[in-house]
Amino acid sequence: DPEKRAAMVEPLIARLEDKDAEVRTRAIDILREIRDPRAVLPLTQKFRDPVFIVRQQAVSAVGVFGDSRACEPLSVLLLSQGLISKGSLFPSALQSLRELAAHGGLETLIESLNEVFYEESVIKIAKALLEIGDSRAIKPLERVLSKVPQTGRIEDDGNRTSGYIYANYGPE
């Protein structure tokens, strides 16, 4: 029932502040299912929760809302997280931005290409942009990938050329 679900949102948002991490995680899961836009900003506040699983669940959850307000906080995570470090939220943030491609996530990923420091992060963002398949990413991808050392790969078979991008996504 949509009315009952809507009535649950505020109490669930309040549970995001519970002392018990399991309660916070369960609240995130239910908010993700309900997908009420009132939950987006409170969920982005949980990106700084002291418990990793709560942070990860919140980052993963915001992508399903289709709400552009999550893009900026996700961008901050992409730029601040080491890809390989234990406890990194980079993979979850990247996935949520892919899910938000039609709601500002594409532009956020394109902007992030020029700002991330780690080669592996650039390659992961490039892969995500290729999977999204929007021609607006072609020029930024070409520009950034021309700077990636030959060791960088965006496909397992080593295709990292602009020809690959054009062949799969067409000219702008």
PDB file of C-alpha atoms in Angstrom:
ATOM      1  CA  ASP A   1       0.000   0.000   0.000  1.00  0.00           C
ATOM      2  CA  PRO A   2       1.622   3.285  -1.115  1.00  0.00           C
ATOM      3  CA  GLU A   3       0.124   5.312   1.746  1.00  0.00           C
ATOM      4  CA  LYS A   4       1.491   2.955   4.409  1.00  0.00           C
ATOM      5  CA  ARG A   5       4.898   2.986   2.750  1.00  0.00           C
ATOM      6  CA  ALA A   6       4.920   6.791   2.646  1.00  0.00           C
ATOM      7  CA  ALA A   7       3.980   6.920   6.333  1.00  0.00           C
ATOM      8  CA  MET A   8       6.960   4.683   7.172  1.00  0.00           C
ATOM      9  CA  VAL A   9       9.552   7.006   5.638  1.00  0.00           C
ATOM     10  CA  GLU A  10       9.965   9.533   8.467  1.00  0.00           C
ATOM     11  CA  PRO A  11      10.225   6.885  11.224  1.00  0.00           C
ATOM     12  CA  LEU A  12      12.772   5.001   9.112  1.00  0.00           C
ATOM     13  CA  ILE A  13      14.786   8.171   8.548  1.00  0.00           C
ATOM     14  CA  ALA A  14      14.797   8.650  12.328  1.00  0.00           C
ATOM     15  CA  ARG A  15      16.161   5.103  12.712  1.00  0.00           C
ATOM     16  CA  LEU A  16      19.192   6.100  10.638  1.00  0.00           C
ATOM     17  CA  GLU A  17      20.418   7.750  13.858  1.00  0.00           C
ATOM     18  CA  ASP A  18      19.930   4.674  16.063  1.00  0.00           C
ATOM     19  CA  LYS A  19      22.953   3.617  18.149  1.00  0.00           C
ATOM     20  CA  ASP A  20      22.727   0.077  16.778  1.00  0.00           C
ATOM     21  CA  ALA A  21      24.402  -0.291  13.368  1.00  0.00           C
ATOM     22  CA  GLU A  22      22.143  -3.230  12.520  1.00  0.00           C
ATOM     23  CA  VAL A  23      19.059  -1.037  13.020  1.00  0.00           C
ATOM     24  CA  ARG A  24      20.597   1.669  10.800  1.00  0.00           C
ATOM     25  CA  THR A  25      21.446  -0.894   8.113  1.00  0.00           C
ATOM     26  CA  ARG A  26      17.944  -2.381   8.161  1.00  0.00           C
ATOM     27  CA  ALA A  27      16.415   1.104   7.914  1.00  0.00           C
ATOM     28  CA  ILE A  28      18.590   1.766   4.851  1.00  0.00           C
ATOM     29  CA  ASP A  29      17.441  -1.488   3.244  1.00  0.00           C
ATOM     30  CA  ILE A  30      13.771  -0.653   3.753  1.00  0.00           C
ATOM     31  CA  LEU A  31      14.213   2.947   2.559  1.00  0.00           C
ATOM     32  CA  ARG A  32      15.887   1.569  -0.558  1.00  0.00           C
ATOM     33  CA  GLU A  33      12.843  -0.605  -1.217  1.00  0.00           C
ATOM     34  CA  ILE A  34      10.375   2.243  -0.638  1.00  0.00           C
ATOM     35  CA  ARG A  35      12.371   4.711  -2.816  1.00  0.00           C
ATOM     36  CA  ASP A  36      10.790   7.816  -1.383  1.00  0.00           C
ATOM     37  CA  PRO A  37      12.833  10.915  -2.357  1.00  0.00           C
ATOM     38  CA  ARG A  38      12.670  12.243   1.222  1.00  0.00           C
ATOM     39  CA  ALA A  39      15.253   9.604   2.136  1.00  0.00           C
ATOM     40  CA  VAL A  40      17.966  10.682  -0.321  1.00  0.00           C
ATOM     41  CA  LEU A  41      19.629  13.456   1.690  1.00  0.00           C
ATOM     42  CA  PRO A  42      19.455  11.593   5.025  1.00  0.00           C
ATOM     43  CA  LEU A  43      21.043   8.603   3.299  1.00  0.00           C
ATOM     44  CA  THR A  44      23.881  10.768   1.982  1.00  0.00           C
ATOM     45  CA  GLN A  45      24.505  11.839   5.597  1.00  0.00           C
ATOM     46  CA  LYS A  46      25.211   8.178   6.368  1.00  0.00           C
ATOM     47  CA  PHE A  47      28.188   8.251   3.984  1.00  0.00           C
ATOM     48  CA  ARG A  48      30.104   9.401   7.087  1.00  0.00           C
ATOM     49  CA  ASP A  49      28.701   6.812   9.502  1.00  0.00           C
ATOM     50  CA  PRO A  50      31.358   5.353  11.841  1.00  0.00           C
ATOM     51  CA  VAL A  51      30.459   1.791  10.757  1.00  0.00           C
ATOM     52  CA  PHE A  52      31.663   0.716   7.305  1.00  0.00           C
ATOM     53  CA  ILE A  53      28.699  -1.535   6.433  1.00  0.00           C
ATOM     54  CA  VAL A  54      26.283   1.329   7.162  1.00  0.00           C
ATOM     55  CA  ARG A  55      28.311   3.669   4.918  1.00  0.00           C
ATOM     56  CA  GLN A  56      28.461   1.052   2.171  1.00  0.00           C
ATOM     57  CA  GLN A  57      24.727   0.292   2.329  1.00  0.00           C
ATOM     58  CA  ALA A  58      23.877   3.998   2.180  1.00  0.00           C
ATOM     59  CA  VAL A  59      26.170   4.605  -0.794  1.00  0.00           C
ATOM     60  CA  SER A  60      24.724   1.592  -2.612  1.00  0.00           C
ATOM     61  CA  ALA A  61      21.153   2.580  -1.816  1.00  0.00           C
ATOM     62  CA  VAL A  62      21.113   6.123  -3.208  1.00  0.00           C
ATOM     63  CA  GLY A  63      21.618   4.994  -6.800  1.00  0.00           C
ATOM     64  CA  VAL A  64      18.177   3.399  -7.023  1.00  0.00           C
ATOM     65  CA  PHE A  65      16.340   6.622  -6.193  1.00  0.00           C
ATOM     66  CA  GLY A  66      17.044   8.342  -9.516  1.00  0.00           C
ATOM     67  CA  ASP A  67      17.649  11.587  -7.639  1.00  0.00           C
ATOM     68  CA  SER A  68      20.377  13.976  -8.787  1.00  0.00           C
ATOM     69  CA  ARG A  69      20.914  15.261  -5.227  1.00  0.00           C
ATOM     70  CA  ALA A  70      23.001  12.151  -4.560  1.00  0.00           C
ATOM     71  CA  CYS A  71      25.509  12.925  -7.349  1.00  0.00           C
ATOM     72  CA  GLU A  72      27.603  15.532  -5.532  1.00  0.00           C
ATOM     73  CA  PRO A  73      28.129  13.479  -2.341  1.00  0.00           C
ATOM     74  CA  LEU A  74      28.944  10.438  -4.485  1.00  0.00           C
ATOM     75  CA  SER A  75      31.442  12.514  -6.450  1.00  0.00           C
ATOM     76  CA  VAL A  76      33.161  13.525  -3.225  1.00  0.00           C
ATOM     77  CA  LEU A  77      33.506   9.841  -2.362  1.00  0.00           C
ATOM     78  CA  LEU A  78      34.949   8.968  -5.770  1.00  0.00           C
ATOM     79  CA  LEU A  79      37.574  11.668  -5.397  1.00  0.00           C
ATOM     80  CA  SER A  80      38.455  10.900  -1.784  1.00  0.00           C
ATOM     81  CA  GLN A  81      38.510   7.097  -1.764  1.00  0.00           C
ATOM     82  CA  GLY A  82      41.441   4.937  -2.766  1.00  0.00           C
ATOM     83  CA  LEU A  83      40.219   2.237  -5.104  1.00  0.00           C
ATOM     84  CA  ILE A  84      42.198  -0.598  -3.590  1.00  0.00           C
ATOM     85  CA  SER A  85      42.278   0.415   0.049  1.00  0.00           C
ATOM     86  CA  LYS A  86      40.357  -1.761   2.471  1.00  0.00           C
ATOM     87  CA  GLY A  87      37.079  -0.148   3.327  1.00  0.00           C
ATOM     88  CA  SER A  88      36.931   1.944   0.165  1.00  0.00           C
ATOM     89  CA  LEU A  89      33.515   3.113  -0.920  1.00  0.00           C
ATOM     90  CA  PHE A  90      34.763   3.774  -4.474  1.00  0.00           C
ATOM     91  CA  PRO A  91      33.143   0.667  -6.063  1.00  0.00           C
ATOM     92  CA  SER A  92      29.763   1.358  -4.439  1.00  0.00           C
ATOM     93  CA  ALA A  93      29.887   5.066  -5.326  1.00  0.00           C
ATOM     94  CA  LEU A  94      30.803   4.223  -8.913  1.00  0.00           C
ATOM     95  CA  GLN A  95      27.901   1.768  -9.204  1.00  0.00           C
ATOM     96  CA  SER A  96      25.426   4.275  -7.772  1.00  0.00           C
ATOM     97  CA  LEU A  97      26.602   6.947 -10.217  1.00  0.00           C
ATOM     98  CA  ARG A  98      26.126   4.464 -13.071  1.00  0.00           C
ATOM     99  CA  GLU A  99      22.575   3.889 -11.856  1.00  0.00           C
ATOM    100  CA  LEU A 100      22.106   7.673 -11.753  1.00  0.00           C
ATOM    101  CA  ALA A 101      23.459   8.199 -15.305  1.00  0.00           C
ATOM    102  CA  ALA A 102      20.196   9.702 -16.535  1.00  0.00           C
ATOM    103  CA  HIS A 103      19.947  11.925 -13.453  1.00  0.00           C
ATOM    104  CA  GLY A 104      23.312  13.671 -13.434  1.00  0.00           C
ATOM    105  CA  GLY A 105      25.490  10.633 -12.805  1.00  0.00           C
ATOM    106  CA  LEU A 106      26.915  10.685 -16.331  1.00  0.00           C
ATOM    107  CA  GLU A 107      28.093  14.277 -15.989  1.00  0.00           C
ATOM    108  CA  THR A 108      29.486  13.559 -12.530  1.00  0.00           C
ATOM    109  CA  LEU A 109      31.491  10.618 -13.877  1.00  0.00           C
ATOM    110  CA  ILE A 110      32.824  12.694 -16.786  1.00  0.00           C
ATOM    111  CA  GLU A 111      33.923  15.455 -14.397  1.00  0.00           C
ATOM    112  CA  SER A 112      35.506  12.886 -12.092  1.00  0.00           C
ATOM    113  CA  LEU A 113      37.651  11.527 -14.924  1.00  0.00           C
ATOM    114  CA  ASN A 114      39.808  14.650 -14.793  1.00  0.00           C
ATOM    115  CA  GLU A 115      39.977  14.849 -11.025  1.00  0.00           C
ATOM    116  CA  VAL A 116      40.830  11.362  -9.750  1.00  0.00           C
ATOM    117  CA  PHE A 117      44.481  10.707  -8.940  1.00  0.00           C
ATOM    118  CA  TYR A 118      44.814   6.956  -9.264  1.00  0.00           C
ATOM    119  CA  GLU A 119      45.273   5.419 -12.718  1.00  0.00           C
ATOM    120  CA  GLU A 120      43.174   2.431 -11.706  1.00  0.00           C
ATOM    121  CA  SER A 121      40.349   4.771 -10.666  1.00  0.00           C
ATOM    122  CA  VAL A 122      40.469   6.543 -14.031  1.00  0.00           C
ATOM    123  CA  ILE A 123      40.235   3.179 -15.776  1.00  0.00           C
ATOM    124  CA  LYS A 124      37.276   2.051 -13.635  1.00  0.00           C
ATOM    125  CA  ILE A 125      35.426   5.319 -14.340  1.00  0.00           C
ATOM    126  CA  ALA A 126      36.228   4.974 -18.055  1.00  0.00           C
ATOM    127  CA  LYS A 127      34.802   1.435 -18.043  1.00  0.00           C
ATOM    128  CA  ALA A 128      31.642   2.691 -16.348  1.00  0.00           C
ATOM    129  CA  LEU A 129      31.261   5.435 -18.966  1.00  0.00           C
ATOM    130  CA  LEU A 130      31.732   2.919 -21.767  1.00  0.00           C
ATOM    131  CA  GLU A 131      29.082   0.664 -20.225  1.00  0.00           C
ATOM    132  CA  ILE A 132      26.664   3.610 -20.001  1.00  0.00           C
ATOM    133  CA  GLY A 133      27.311   4.155 -23.712  1.00  0.00           C
ATOM    134  CA  ASP A 134      26.458   7.840 -24.023  1.00  0.00           C
ATOM    135  CA  SER A 135      28.238   9.643 -26.860  1.00  0.00           C
ATOM    136  CA  ARG A 136      28.788  12.724 -24.648  1.00  0.00           C
ATOM    137  CA  ALA A 137      31.556  10.748 -22.947  1.00  0.00           C
ATOM    138  CA  ILE A 138      33.592  10.160 -26.129  1.00  0.00           C
ATOM    139  CA  LYS A 139      35.697  13.348 -26.149  1.00  0.00           C
ATOM    140  CA  PRO A 140      36.421  13.332 -22.408  1.00  0.00           C
ATOM    141  CA  LEU A 141      37.343   9.645 -22.616  1.00  0.00           C
ATOM    142  CA  GLU A 142      39.694  10.247 -25.529  1.00  0.00           C
ATOM    143  CA  ARG A 143      41.351  13.151 -23.723  1.00  0.00           C
ATOM    144  CA  VAL A 144      41.905  11.270 -20.488  1.00  0.00           C
ATOM    145  CA  LEU A 145      42.775   7.897 -21.967  1.00  0.00           C
ATOM    146  CA  SER A 146      45.465   9.476 -24.146  1.00  0.00           C
ATOM    147  CA  LYS A 147      47.234  10.326 -20.871  1.00  0.00           C
ATOM    148  CA  VAL A 148      46.889   6.836 -19.345  1.00  0.00           C
ATOM    149  CA  PRO A 149      50.120   4.853 -19.676  1.00  0.00           C
ATOM    150  CA  GLN A 150      50.112   1.908 -22.066  1.00  0.00           C
ATOM    151  CA  THR A 151      49.702  -0.385 -19.064  1.00  0.00           C
ATOM    152  CA  GLY A 152      46.165   0.940 -18.579  1.00  0.00           C
ATOM    153  CA  ARG A 153      43.381  -1.189 -19.991  1.00  0.00           C
ATOM    154  CA  ILE A 154      39.695  -0.499 -20.169  1.00  0.00           C
ATOM    155  CA  GLU A 155      38.883  -3.854 -21.739  1.00  0.00           C
ATOM    156  CA  ASP A 156      40.378  -7.238 -20.901  1.00  0.00           C
ATOM    157  CA  ASP A 157      41.627  -7.633 -24.484  1.00  0.00           C
ATOM    158  CA  GLY A 158      43.568  -4.382 -24.250  1.00  0.00           C
ATOM    159  CA  ASN A 159      41.383  -2.231 -26.522  1.00  0.00           C
ATOM    160  CA  ARG A 160      41.814   1.284 -25.203  1.00  0.00           C
ATOM    161  CA  THR A 161      41.792   3.227 -28.443  1.00  0.00           C
ATOM    162  CA  SER A 162      39.469   5.948 -29.599  1.00  0.00           C
ATOM    163  CA  GLY A 163      38.642   3.601 -32.503  1.00  0.00           C
ATOM    164  CA  TYR A 164      37.135   1.194 -29.997  1.00  0.00           C
ATOM    165  CA  ILE A 165      35.088   3.985 -28.457  1.00  0.00           C
ATOM    166  CA  TYR A 166      33.859   5.218 -31.856  1.00  0.00           C
ATOM    167  CA  ALA A 167      33.118   1.706 -33.111  1.00  0.00           C
ATOM    168  CA  ASN A 168      30.932   0.995 -30.100  1.00  0.00           C
ATOM    169  CA  TYR A 169      29.366   4.364 -29.401  1.00  0.00           C
ATOM    170  CA  GLY A 170      29.619   6.326 -32.642  1.00  0.00           C
ATOM    171  CA  PRO A 171      30.943   9.807 -33.329  1.00  0.00           C
ATOM    172  CA  GLU A 172      29.598  12.743 -31.399  1.00  0.00           C
TER     173      GLU A 172
END
